[in-house]
Amino acid sequence: MPCFAKLFLFVLYLGLLVESRKHRRRRWTSQLEVQKASHIYKKNHDLTKTWKGKTEQLLRVDDHDFTMRPAFGGPAIPVGVDVQVESLDSISEVDMDFTMTLYLRHYWKDERLSFPSTTNKSMTFDGRLVKKIWVPDVFFVHSKRSFIHDTTTDNIMLRVFPDGHVLYSMRITVTAMCNMDFSRFPLDTQTCSLELESYAYTDEDLMLYWKNGNESLKTDEKISLSQFLIQKFHTTSRLAFYSSTGWYNRLYINFTLRRHIFFFLLQTYFPATLMVMLSWVSFWIDRRAVPARVSLGITTVLTMSTIITGVNASMPRVSYIKAVDIYLWVSFVFVFLSVLEYAAVNYLTTVQERKERKLRDRFPCTCGIPHSKTMMLDGTYSESDANSLAGYTRSQMVPEEEKQEKMVVHLTMSNESNSSRKRGLKGHVGMRIIQNSHAIDKYSRLIFPGTYIFFNLIYWSVFS
């Protein structure tokens, strides 16, 4: 038993010894890693200080006066420009402006920034160095609002090459004015321009130009607008003159937009056409149904007024007539004329009924003649009209002493008498059309749709 106890204690001692050595080794390894990390940190920190000093020494920023342009007193310094359009954010017809986000890059040469390099590699800096050197003072003409993006830092990049060439790039969002012509709205095509120009330096000191011509302007293929189709982007340049300061180089970013018509077909043209067609329904309604025809006419007129007001509310108050105004107001006139048409029908019907009532009151006795019908003849009726009365006795006619300027003759309804009466009244067709309200509705069913279709053919052939 004592032997087993000694063996157990010996094994326990060995275990404690091994564990102690492992613990010392872990402590030694941890201290070594800390020392190594401290050494690397000190080394990197020193390299940062050394590189910063070399940078300042290479660029020699403090040795030159960068408030003056490069080659001051000599020829104008050429500054190339290229632009990459990131997005065309919005087009506002009411404010007549557009908002665009773009990358604006400048290229020029400043020998004061040249530095020796064995690898011919450029150095890249952020916006902090821009405040210490000369950069072109390009601004946006007719700009309402603009800013350089600053999240998470200022979106500015400066790249300097050993021979002194400089690339200066920044990301900008600008809202600029766009003079739009709405005479053909909404079938219009608009051309807007973003103009770049030096604010202080005339063409004698700074020459702005597109670095690669039309290739200097690049756009994202995903650019799209809800109401417009972007047809093309292109660049131009020209000189701008100010009477007090002189001539300046001005660069233009031009883009052409064509408006999508389908939205306005659904929201404006189609409802207006339906209202005009709805007003024609009254021509098929009985002339005696006054509430139905009047309420239908008033409803269509008020609806057309609402459509016109809604369209003009979203448009600038221009002093000329737009294409959509022509269509809406012509449609409004058609609706209004349909109301006047029923007013004429109702008036002529009332006049006709009043005349018939007076005649009935004046000659109440029409007895003794089966199936009789009244025909009006004036005192100067022709011989053929008198002959058509042959075969009728004196008692069947109105007494001679009651003859007025107009007489009423009661004719027996027979085939022979009807045919003779029609022949005698052929010359009064025009009068019957005016007095017959049903004829006015009948011709309105043809005239109104035909005229409106003719107007649509002319309208879409001119403005489309």
GROMACS .gro file of C-alpha atoms in nm:
model
  464
    1MET     CA    1   0.000   0.000   0.000
    2PRO     CA    2   0.275   0.255   0.071
    3CYS     CA    3   0.427   0.171  -0.270
    4PHE     CA    4   0.105   0.261  -0.446
    5ALA     CA    5   0.087   0.591  -0.254
    6LYS     CA    6   0.442   0.682  -0.355
    7LEU     CA    7   0.367   0.599  -0.719
    8PHE     CA    8   0.057   0.812  -0.714
    9LEU     CA    9   0.243   1.108  -0.564
   10PHE     CA   10   0.519   1.071  -0.824
   11VAL     CA   11   0.274   1.075  -1.113
   12LEU     CA   12   0.099   1.379  -0.965
   13TYR     CA   13   0.432   1.559  -0.934
   14LEU     CA   14   0.517   1.490  -1.298
   15GLY     CA   15   0.178   1.625  -1.409
   16LEU     CA   16   0.227   1.943  -1.213
   17LEU     CA   17   0.575   1.986  -1.357
   18VAL     CA   18   0.452   1.948  -1.718
   19GLU     CA   19   0.166   2.188  -1.661
   20SER     CA   20   0.401   2.444  -1.509
   21ARG     CA   21   0.632   2.427  -1.811
   22LYS     CA   22   0.335   2.472  -2.052
   23HIS     CA   23   0.220   2.772  -1.857
   24ARG     CA   24   0.568   2.931  -1.868
   25ARG     CA   25   0.587   2.865  -2.243
   26ARG     CA   26   0.250   3.034  -2.305
   27ARG     CA   27   0.357   3.338  -2.108
   28TRP     CA   28   0.682   3.358  -2.300
   29THR     CA   29   0.500   3.328  -2.637
   30SER     CA   30   0.250   3.600  -2.540
   31GLN     CA   31   0.525   3.839  -2.439
   32LEU     CA   32   0.708   3.771  -2.764
   33GLU     CA   33   0.396   3.851  -2.971
   34VAL     CA   34   0.339   4.174  -2.781
   35GLN     CA   35   0.695   4.283  -2.840
   36LYS     CA   36   0.669   4.192  -3.208
   37ALA     CA   37   0.342   4.381  -3.250
   38SER     CA   38   0.491   4.683  -3.071
   39HIS     CA   39   0.789   4.670  -3.303
   40ILE     CA   40   0.567   4.654  -3.614
   41TYR     CA   41   0.353   4.945  -3.490
   42LYS     CA   42   0.661   5.157  -3.425
   43LYS     CA   43   0.798   5.064  -3.765
   44ASN     CA   44   0.476   5.153  -3.947
   45HIS     CA   45   0.436   5.473  -3.752
   46ASP     CA   46   0.784   5.574  -3.849
   47LEU     CA   47   0.716   5.490  -4.213
   48THR     CA   48   0.409   5.710  -4.210
   49LYS     CA   49   0.607   6.001  -4.076
   50THR     CA   50   0.881   5.944  -4.328
   51TRP     CA   51   0.639   5.915  -4.626
   52LYS     CA   52   0.460   6.230  -4.524
   53GLY     CA   53   0.784   6.421  -4.521
   54LYS     CA   54   0.884   6.280  -4.860
   55THR     CA   55   0.548   6.373  -5.006
   56GLU     CA   56   0.578   6.734  -4.906
   57GLN     CA   57   0.932   6.743  -5.026
   58LEU     CA   58   0.850   6.584  -5.362
   59LEU     CA   59   0.556   6.812  -5.442
   60ARG     CA   60   0.723   7.124  -5.301
   61VAL     CA   61   0.388   7.276  -5.212
   62ASP     CA   62   0.543   7.529  -4.977
   63ASP     CA   63   0.805   7.646  -5.228
   64HIS     CA   64   0.561   7.803  -5.476
   65ASP     CA   65   0.282   8.057  -5.479
   66PHE     CA   66  -0.021   7.859  -5.588
   67THR     CA   67  -0.250   8.160  -5.578
   68MET     CA   68  -0.133   8.228  -5.934
   69ARG     CA   69  -0.222   8.009  -6.228
   70PRO     CA   70   0.047   7.789  -6.388
   71ALA     CA   71   0.271   7.971  -6.637
   72PHE     CA   72   0.144   8.306  -6.521
   73GLY     CA   73   0.221   8.583  -6.770
   74GLY     CA   74   0.246   8.335  -7.057
   75PRO     CA   75  -0.015   8.189  -7.291
   76ALA     CA   76  -0.348   8.059  -7.166
   77ILE     CA   77  -0.326   7.731  -6.979
   78PRO     CA   78  -0.531   7.457  -7.148
   79VAL     CA   79  -0.767   7.271  -6.916
   80GLY     CA   80  -0.932   6.960  -7.057
   81VAL     CA   81  -1.270   6.851  -6.925
   82ASP     CA   82  -1.461   6.526  -6.940
   83VAL     CA   83  -1.786   6.431  -6.771
   84GLN     CA   84  -1.951   6.105  -6.675
   85VAL     CA   85  -2.321   6.143  -6.608
   86GLU     CA   86  -2.423   5.917  -6.322
   87SER     CA   87  -2.795   5.994  -6.317
   88LEU     CA   88  -3.053   6.236  -6.450
   89ASP     CA   89  -3.263   6.270  -6.140
   90SER     CA   90  -3.565   6.479  -6.235
   91ILE     CA   91  -3.719   6.714  -6.490
   92SER     CA   92  -3.959   6.979  -6.360
   93GLU     CA   93  -4.197   7.149  -6.606
   94VAL     CA   94  -4.331   7.384  -6.339
   95ASP     CA   95  -3.988   7.515  -6.231
   96MET     CA   96  -3.834   7.464  -6.577
   97ASP     CA   97  -3.519   7.297  -6.445
   98PHE     CA   98  -3.347   6.960  -6.424
   99THR     CA   99  -3.129   6.784  -6.166
  100MET     CA  100  -2.822   6.584  -6.266
  101THR     CA  101  -2.551   6.395  -6.077
  102LEU     CA  102  -2.216   6.368  -6.254
  103TYR     CA  103  -1.843   6.311  -6.221
  104LEU     CA  104  -1.659   6.625  -6.334
  105ARG     CA  105  -1.291   6.580  -6.422
  106HIS     CA  106  -1.026   6.841  -6.513
  107TYR     CA  107  -0.690   6.780  -6.677
  108TRP     CA  108  -0.405   7.032  -6.685
  109LYS     CA  109  -0.031   7.056  -6.636
  110ASP     CA  110   0.136   7.239  -6.350
  111GLU     CA  111   0.515   7.203  -6.355
  112ARG     CA  112   0.532   7.326  -5.999
  113LEU     CA  113   0.387   6.988  -5.893
  114SER     CA  114   0.632   6.774  -6.092
  115PHE     CA  115   0.850   6.536  -5.893
  116PRO     CA  116   1.127   6.284  -5.970
  117SER     CA  117   1.017   5.924  -5.987
  118THR     CA  118   1.200   5.611  -6.093
  119THR     CA  119   0.879   5.407  -6.131
  120ASN     CA  120   0.682   5.684  -6.308
  121LYS     CA  121   0.388   5.626  -6.078
  122SER     CA  122   0.134   5.892  -5.984
  123MET     CA  123   0.037   6.001  -5.638
  124THR     CA  124  -0.327   6.023  -5.535
  125PHE     CA  125  -0.465   6.260  -5.271
  126ASP     CA  126  -0.802   6.358  -5.132
  127GLY     CA  127  -0.963   6.698  -5.100
  128ARG     CA  128  -0.723   6.827  -4.832
  129LEU     CA  129  -0.448   6.896  -5.083
  130VAL     CA  130  -0.687   7.083  -5.315
  131LYS     CA  131  -0.691   7.374  -5.069
  132LYS     CA  132  -0.313   7.416  -5.098
  133ILE     CA  133  -0.267   7.419  -5.477
  134TRP     CA  134  -0.418   7.593  -5.780
  135VAL     CA  135  -0.726   7.432  -5.940
  136PRO     CA  136  -0.954   7.563  -6.220
  137ASP     CA  137  -1.245   7.775  -6.098
  138VAL     CA  138  -1.512   7.611  -6.314
  139PHE     CA  139  -1.875   7.682  -6.226
  140PHE     CA  140  -2.216   7.592  -6.370
  141VAL     CA  141  -2.386   7.871  -6.561
  142HIS     CA  142  -2.761   7.915  -6.488
  143SER     CA  143  -2.729   7.684  -6.190
  144LYS     CA  144  -2.993   7.711  -5.919
  145ARG     CA  145  -2.841   7.469  -5.666
  146SER     CA  146  -2.532   7.250  -5.663
  147PHE     CA  147  -2.316   7.071  -5.410
  148ILE     CA  148  -2.022   6.831  -5.386
  149HIS     CA  149  -2.110   6.506  -5.212
  150ASP     CA  150  -1.942   6.472  -4.874
  151THR     CA  151  -2.045   6.126  -4.749
  152THR     CA  152  -1.850   5.972  -4.594
  153THR     CA  153  -1.580   6.224  -4.691
  154ASP     CA  154  -1.564   6.490  -4.960
  155ASN     CA  155  -1.595   6.313  -5.295
  156ILE     CA  156  -1.283   6.478  -5.438
  157MET     CA  157  -0.982   6.310  -5.588
  158LEU     CA  158  -0.651   6.467  -5.697
  159ARG     CA  159  -0.395   6.264  -5.889
  160VAL     CA  160  -0.051   6.409  -5.966
  161PHE     CA  161   0.190   6.259  -6.221
  162PRO     CA  162   0.570   6.296  -6.216
  163ASP     CA  163   0.572   6.531  -6.519
  164GLY     CA  164   0.329   6.772  -6.350
  165HIS     CA  165   0.005   6.657  -6.515
  166VAL     CA  166  -0.290   6.675  -6.278
  167LEU     CA  167  -0.624   6.496  -6.273
  168TYR     CA  168  -0.887   6.665  -6.058
  169SER     CA  169  -1.217   6.480  -6.015
  170MET     CA  170  -1.526   6.545  -5.805
  171ARG     CA  171  -1.880   6.412  -5.774
  172ILE     CA  172  -2.143   6.686  -5.803
  173THR     CA  173  -2.522   6.714  -5.805
  174VAL     CA  174  -2.646   7.025  -5.985
  175THR     CA  175  -2.990   7.171  -6.052
  176ALA     CA  176  -2.983   7.400  -6.353
  177MET     CA  177  -3.233   7.598  -6.555
  178CYS     CA  178  -3.378   7.456  -6.877
  179ASN     CA  179  -3.581   7.681  -7.107
  180MET     CA  180  -3.864   7.459  -7.230
  181ASP     CA  181  -4.111   7.518  -7.510
  182PHE     CA  182  -4.456   7.373  -7.432
  183SER     CA  183  -4.632   7.473  -7.754
  184ARG     CA  184  -4.649   7.105  -7.853
  185PHE     CA  185  -4.702   6.962  -7.502
  186PRO     CA  186  -4.740   6.668  -7.439
  187LEU     CA  187  -4.617   6.573  -7.787
  188ASP     CA  188  -4.303   6.778  -7.737
  189THR     CA  189  -3.927   6.723  -7.747
  190GLN     CA  190  -3.709   6.923  -7.508
  191THR     CA  191  -3.339   7.006  -7.531
  192CYS     CA  192  -3.161   7.107  -7.210
  193SER     CA  193  -2.801   7.215  -7.154
  194LEU     CA  194  -2.562   7.215  -6.863
  195GLU     CA  195  -2.303   7.491  -6.915
  196LEU     CA  196  -1.953   7.502  -6.766
  197GLU     CA  197  -1.734   7.810  -6.757
  198SER     CA  198  -1.443   7.964  -6.569
  199TYR     CA  199  -1.560   8.231  -6.331
  200ALA     CA  200  -1.248   8.449  -6.309
  201TYR     CA  201  -1.015   8.358  -6.596
  202THR     CA  202  -1.090   8.481  -6.946
  203ASP     CA  203  -0.985   8.299  -7.262
  204GLU     CA  204  -0.650   8.482  -7.241
  205ASP     CA  205  -0.564   8.303  -6.915
  206LEU     CA  206  -0.754   7.973  -6.926
  207MET     CA  207  -0.873   7.773  -7.224
  208LEU     CA  208  -1.145   7.520  -7.144
  209TYR     CA  209  -1.196   7.242  -7.399
  210TRP     CA  210  -1.346   6.896  -7.421
  211LYS     CA  211  -1.060   6.655  -7.374
  212ASN     CA  212  -1.179   6.396  -7.626
  213GLY     CA  213  -1.455   6.572  -7.817
  214ASN     CA  214  -1.790   6.392  -7.798
  215GLU     CA  215  -1.611   6.101  -7.633
  216SER     CA  216  -1.554   6.328  -7.334
  217LEU     CA  217  -1.917   6.280  -7.233
  218LYS     CA  218  -2.014   5.936  -7.106
  219THR     CA  219  -2.343   5.825  -6.958
  220ASP     CA  220  -2.465   5.533  -6.758
  221GLU     CA  221  -2.673   5.294  -6.968
  222LYS     CA  222  -2.922   5.258  -6.682
  223ILE     CA  223  -3.026   5.625  -6.690
  224SER     CA  224  -3.403   5.651  -6.741
  225LEU     CA  225  -3.687   5.889  -6.663
  226SER     CA  226  -4.052   5.818  -6.599
  227GLN     CA  227  -4.194   6.075  -6.841
  228PHE     CA  228  -3.912   6.114  -7.092
  229LEU     CA  229  -3.710   5.907  -7.333
  230ILE     CA  230  -3.347   6.022  -7.348
  231GLN     CA  231  -3.265   6.038  -7.718
  232LYS     CA  232  -2.904   6.156  -7.713
  233PHE     CA  233  -2.624   6.335  -7.525
  234HIS     CA  234  -2.370   6.551  -7.707
  235THR     CA  235  -2.116   6.824  -7.634
  236THR     CA  236  -2.053   7.167  -7.782
  237SER     CA  237  -1.835   7.466  -7.696
  238ARG     CA  238  -1.833   7.834  -7.779
  239LEU     CA  239  -1.724   8.173  -7.647
  240ALA     CA  240  -1.937   8.377  -7.410
  241PHE     CA  241  -1.898   8.754  -7.388
  242TYR     CA  242  -1.956   8.976  -7.086
  243SER     CA  243  -1.941   9.349  -7.145
  244SER     CA  244  -1.755   9.424  -6.822
  245THR     CA  245  -1.506   9.136  -6.809
  246GLY     CA  246  -1.449   8.995  -7.158
  247TRP     CA  247  -1.463   8.662  -7.341
  248TYR     CA  248  -1.482   8.323  -7.171
  249ASN     CA  249  -1.471   7.966  -7.294
  250ARG     CA  250  -1.800   7.788  -7.229
  251LEU     CA  251  -1.866   7.415  -7.255
  252TYR     CA  252  -2.213   7.269  -7.308
  253ILE     CA  253  -2.356   6.929  -7.214
  254ASN     CA  254  -2.666   6.897  -7.433
  255PHE     CA  255  -2.925   6.623  -7.401
  256THR     CA  256  -3.250   6.576  -7.592
  257LEU     CA  257  -3.561   6.436  -7.423
  258ARG     CA  258  -3.878   6.309  -7.588
  259ARG     CA  259  -4.189   6.286  -7.373
  260HIS     CA  260  -4.375   5.958  -7.333
  261ILE     CA  261  -4.728   6.009  -7.469
  262PHE     CA  262  -4.891   5.695  -7.331
  263PHE     CA  263  -4.940   5.845  -6.983
  264PHE     CA  264  -5.123   6.147  -7.124
  265LEU     CA  265  -5.331   5.929  -7.353
  266LEU     CA  266  -5.466   5.748  -7.048
  267GLN     CA  267  -5.497   6.049  -6.820
  268THR     CA  268  -5.608   6.327  -7.057
  269TYR     CA  269  -5.692   6.240  -7.416
  270PHE     CA  270  -5.891   5.922  -7.357
  271PRO     CA  271  -6.115   6.068  -7.079
  272ALA     CA  272  -6.179   6.382  -7.286
  273THR     CA  273  -6.278   6.173  -7.588
  274LEU     CA  274  -6.510   5.963  -7.375
  275MET     CA  275  -6.681   6.275  -7.240
  276VAL     CA  276  -6.741   6.402  -7.592
  277MET     CA  277  -6.886   6.066  -7.697
  278LEU     CA  278  -7.099   6.057  -7.383
  279SER     CA  279  -7.250   6.393  -7.473
  280TRP     CA  280  -7.370   6.242  -7.802
  281VAL     CA  281  -7.591   5.996  -7.612
  282SER     CA  282  -7.843   6.276  -7.558
  283PHE     CA  283  -7.921   6.272  -7.933
  284TRP     CA  284  -8.080   5.928  -7.886
  285ILE     CA  285  -8.282   6.027  -7.579
  286ASP     CA  286  -8.646   6.136  -7.621
  287ARG     CA  287  -8.677   6.513  -7.650
  288ARG     CA  288  -8.950   6.510  -7.382
  289ALA     CA  289  -8.704   6.357  -7.126
  290VAL     CA  290  -8.583   6.698  -7.013
  291PRO     CA  291  -8.415   6.593  -6.681
  292ALA     CA  292  -8.219   6.313  -6.849
  293ARG     CA  293  -8.080   6.523  -7.134
  294VAL     CA  294  -8.008   6.831  -6.923
  295SER     CA  295  -7.830   6.638  -6.646
  296LEU     CA  296  -7.622   6.446  -6.901
  297GLY     CA  297  -7.514   6.768  -7.071
  298ILE     CA  298  -7.425   6.946  -6.748
  299THR     CA  299  -7.231   6.643  -6.621
  300THR     CA  300  -7.015   6.623  -6.933
  301VAL     CA  301  -6.947   6.997  -6.926
  302LEU     CA  302  -6.836   6.990  -6.562
  303THR     CA  303  -6.619   6.683  -6.620
  304MET     CA  304  -6.443   6.851  -6.910
  305SER     CA  305  -6.383   7.158  -6.692
  306THR     CA  306  -6.226   6.935  -6.425
  307ILE     CA  307  -5.995   6.769  -6.679
  308ILE     CA  308  -5.880   7.106  -6.813
  309THR     CA  309  -5.816   7.240  -6.462
  310GLY     CA  310  -5.619   6.929  -6.362
  311VAL     CA  311  -5.390   6.950  -6.664
  312ASN     CA  312  -5.318   7.320  -6.621
  313ALA     CA  313  -5.249   7.278  -6.248
  314SER     CA  314  -4.938   7.071  -6.321
  315MET     CA  315  -4.805   7.307  -6.588
  316PRO     CA  316  -4.631   7.644  -6.573
  317ARG     CA  317  -4.845   7.948  -6.649
  318VAL     CA  318  -4.722   8.012  -7.001
  319SER     CA  319  -4.873   8.284  -7.221
  320TYR     CA  320  -4.916   8.069  -7.532
  321ILE     CA  321  -5.149   7.786  -7.625
  322LYS     CA  322  -5.030   7.429  -7.581
  323ALA     CA  323  -5.126   7.135  -7.800
  324VAL     CA  324  -5.318   6.973  -7.517
  325ASP     CA  325  -5.513   7.298  -7.468
  326ILE     CA  326  -5.630   7.287  -7.827
  327TYR     CA  327  -5.757   6.932  -7.791
  328LEU     CA  328  -5.927   6.988  -7.456
  329TRP     CA  329  -6.094   7.314  -7.551
  330VAL     CA  330  -6.220   7.180  -7.882
  331SER     CA  331  -6.359   6.881  -7.693
  332PHE     CA  332  -6.517   7.121  -7.445
  333VAL     CA  333  -6.681   7.312  -7.732
  334PHE     CA  334  -6.827   6.988  -7.871
  335VAL     CA  335  -6.974   6.903  -7.531
  336PHE     CA  336  -7.111   7.253  -7.490
  337LEU     CA  337  -7.265   7.247  -7.839
  338SER     CA  338  -7.446   6.925  -7.755
  339VAL     CA  339  -7.612   7.109  -7.466
  340LEU     CA  340  -7.705   7.398  -7.696
  341GLU     CA  341  -7.842   7.149  -7.948
  342TYR     CA  342  -8.095   7.022  -7.698
  343ALA     CA  343  -8.178   7.380  -7.599
  344ALA     CA  344  -8.263   7.451  -7.964
  345VAL     CA  345  -8.466   7.130  -7.991
  346ASN     CA  346  -8.660   7.209  -7.677
  347TYR     CA  347  -8.727   7.567  -7.786
  348LEU     CA  348  -8.849   7.474  -8.135
  349THR     CA  349  -9.067   7.202  -7.988
  350THR     CA  350  -9.225   7.449  -7.748
  351VAL     CA  351  -9.291   7.700  -8.028
  352GLN     CA  352  -9.447   7.432  -8.247
  353GLU     CA  353  -9.673   7.306  -7.971
  354ARG     CA  354  -9.785   7.662  -7.893
  355LYS     CA  355  -9.885   7.721  -8.254
  356GLU     CA  356 -10.080   7.397  -8.270
  357ARG     CA  357 -10.257   7.484  -7.947
  358LYS     CA  358 -10.363   7.822  -8.083
  359LEU     CA  359 -10.495   7.662  -8.400
  360ARG     CA  360 -10.696   7.410  -8.203
  361ASP     CA  361 -10.841   7.686  -7.991
  362ARG     CA  362 -10.934   7.890  -8.298
  363PHE     CA  363 -11.098   7.602  -8.492
  364PRO     CA  364 -11.233   7.359  -8.233
  365CYS     CA  365 -11.495   7.188  -8.456
  366THR     CA  366 -11.359   6.910  -8.677
  367CYS     CA  367 -11.654   6.673  -8.645
  368GLY     CA  368 -11.831   6.486  -8.924
  369ILE     CA  369 -11.513   6.368  -9.094
  370PRO     CA  370 -11.389   6.020  -8.997
  371HIS     CA  371 -11.011   5.980  -8.960
  372SER     CA  372 -10.939   6.343  -9.036
  373LYS     CA  373 -10.614   6.527  -9.038
  374THR     CA  374 -10.549   6.902  -9.047
  375MET     CA  375 -10.340   7.066  -9.319
  376MET     CA  376 -10.245   7.435  -9.316
  377LEU     CA  377 -10.264   7.634  -9.638
  378ASP     CA  378 -10.228   8.006  -9.675
  379GLY     CA  379 -10.465   8.223  -9.878
  380THR     CA  380 -10.242   8.208 -10.185
  381TYR     CA  381 -10.243   7.833 -10.237
  382SER     CA  382 -10.198   7.711 -10.595
  383GLU     CA  383 -10.451   7.566 -10.834
  384SER     CA  384 -10.315   7.215 -10.782
  385ASP     CA  385 -10.378   7.250 -10.411
  386ALA     CA  386 -10.733   7.360 -10.482
  387ASN     CA  387 -10.788   7.073 -10.720
  388SER     CA  388 -10.678   6.832 -10.450
  389LEU     CA  389 -10.988   6.937 -10.257
  390ALA     CA  390 -11.225   6.822 -10.533
  391GLY     CA  391 -11.492   6.582 -10.419
  392TYR     CA  392 -11.542   6.745 -10.082
  393THR     CA  393 -11.873   6.912 -10.015
  394ARG     CA  394 -11.919   7.261  -9.893
  395SER     CA  395 -12.038   7.137  -9.557
  396GLN     CA  396 -11.711   6.958  -9.506
  397MET     CA  397 -11.517   7.281  -9.534
  398VAL     CA  398 -11.494   7.581  -9.309
  399PRO     CA  399 -11.770   7.840  -9.382
  400GLU     CA  400 -11.674   8.126  -9.610
  401GLU     CA  401 -11.736   8.397  -9.350
  402GLU     CA  402 -11.485   8.233  -9.114
  403LYS     CA  403 -11.208   8.231  -9.370
  404GLN     CA  404 -10.898   8.398  -9.228
  405GLU     CA  405 -10.558   8.465  -9.371
  406LYS     CA  406 -10.503   8.097  -9.311
  407MET     CA  407 -10.770   7.829  -9.345
  408VAL     CA  408 -10.789   7.476  -9.212
  409VAL     CA  409 -10.914   7.200  -9.442
  410HIS     CA  410 -11.009   6.858  -9.311
  411LEU     CA  411 -10.913   6.581  -9.549
  412THR     CA  412 -11.022   6.219  -9.531
  413MET     CA  413 -10.723   5.991  -9.475
  414SER     CA  414 -10.699   5.793  -9.796
  415ASN     CA  415 -10.408   5.679 -10.004
  416GLU     CA  416 -10.496   5.913 -10.287
  417SER     CA  417 -10.529   6.220 -10.067
  418ASN     CA  418 -10.205   6.142  -9.880
  419SER     CA  419 -10.003   6.116 -10.198
  420SER     CA  420 -10.147   6.441 -10.331
  421ARG     CA  421 -10.067   6.617 -10.004
  422LYS     CA  422  -9.705   6.502 -10.013
  423ARG     CA  423  -9.667   6.635 -10.366
  424GLY     CA  424  -9.812   6.966 -10.260
  425LEU     CA  425  -9.571   7.006  -9.966
  426LYS     CA  426  -9.242   6.916 -10.134
  427GLY     CA  427  -9.137   7.277 -10.134
  428HIS     CA  428  -9.163   7.296  -9.757
  429VAL     CA  429  -8.900   7.030  -9.670
  430GLY     CA  430  -8.657   7.281  -9.528
  431MET     CA  431  -8.926   7.428  -9.306
  432ARG     CA  432  -9.024   7.087  -9.176
  433ILE     CA  433  -8.661   7.006  -9.083
  434ILE     CA  434  -8.638   7.320  -8.872
  435GLN     CA  435  -8.974   7.265  -8.704
  436ASN     CA  436  -8.928   6.890  -8.654
  437SER     CA  437  -8.712   6.838  -8.346
  438HIS     CA  438  -8.651   6.474  -8.431
  439ALA     CA  439  -8.484   6.579  -8.756
  440ILE     CA  440  -8.239   6.802  -8.565
  441ASP     CA  441  -8.139   6.511  -8.342
  442LYS     CA  442  -8.115   6.288  -8.647
  443TYR     CA  443  -7.871   6.512  -8.828
  444SER     CA  444  -7.677   6.582  -8.508
  445ARG     CA  445  -7.606   6.209  -8.478
  446LEU     CA  446  -7.411   6.235  -8.803
  447ILE     CA  447  -7.266   6.586  -8.793
  448PHE     CA  448  -7.115   6.579  -8.442
  449PRO     CA  449  -6.922   6.246  -8.472
  450GLY     CA  450  -6.811   6.322  -8.827
  451THR     CA  451  -6.677   6.665  -8.736
  452TYR     CA  452  -6.498   6.535  -8.426
  453ILE     CA  453  -6.332   6.253  -8.621
  454PHE     CA  454  -6.218   6.504  -8.883
  455PHE     CA  455  -6.071   6.724  -8.609
  456ASN     CA  456  -5.880   6.428  -8.461
  457LEU     CA  457  -5.732   6.342  -8.799
  458ILE     CA  458  -5.602   6.695  -8.844
  459TYR     CA  459  -5.479   6.722  -8.483
  460TRP     CA  460  -5.275   6.401  -8.475
  461SER     CA  461  -5.134   6.456  -8.823
  462VAL     CA  462  -5.006   6.803  -8.724
  463PHE     CA  463  -4.871   6.735  -8.374
  464SER     CA  464  -4.758   6.371  -8.386
   0.00000   0.00000   0.00000
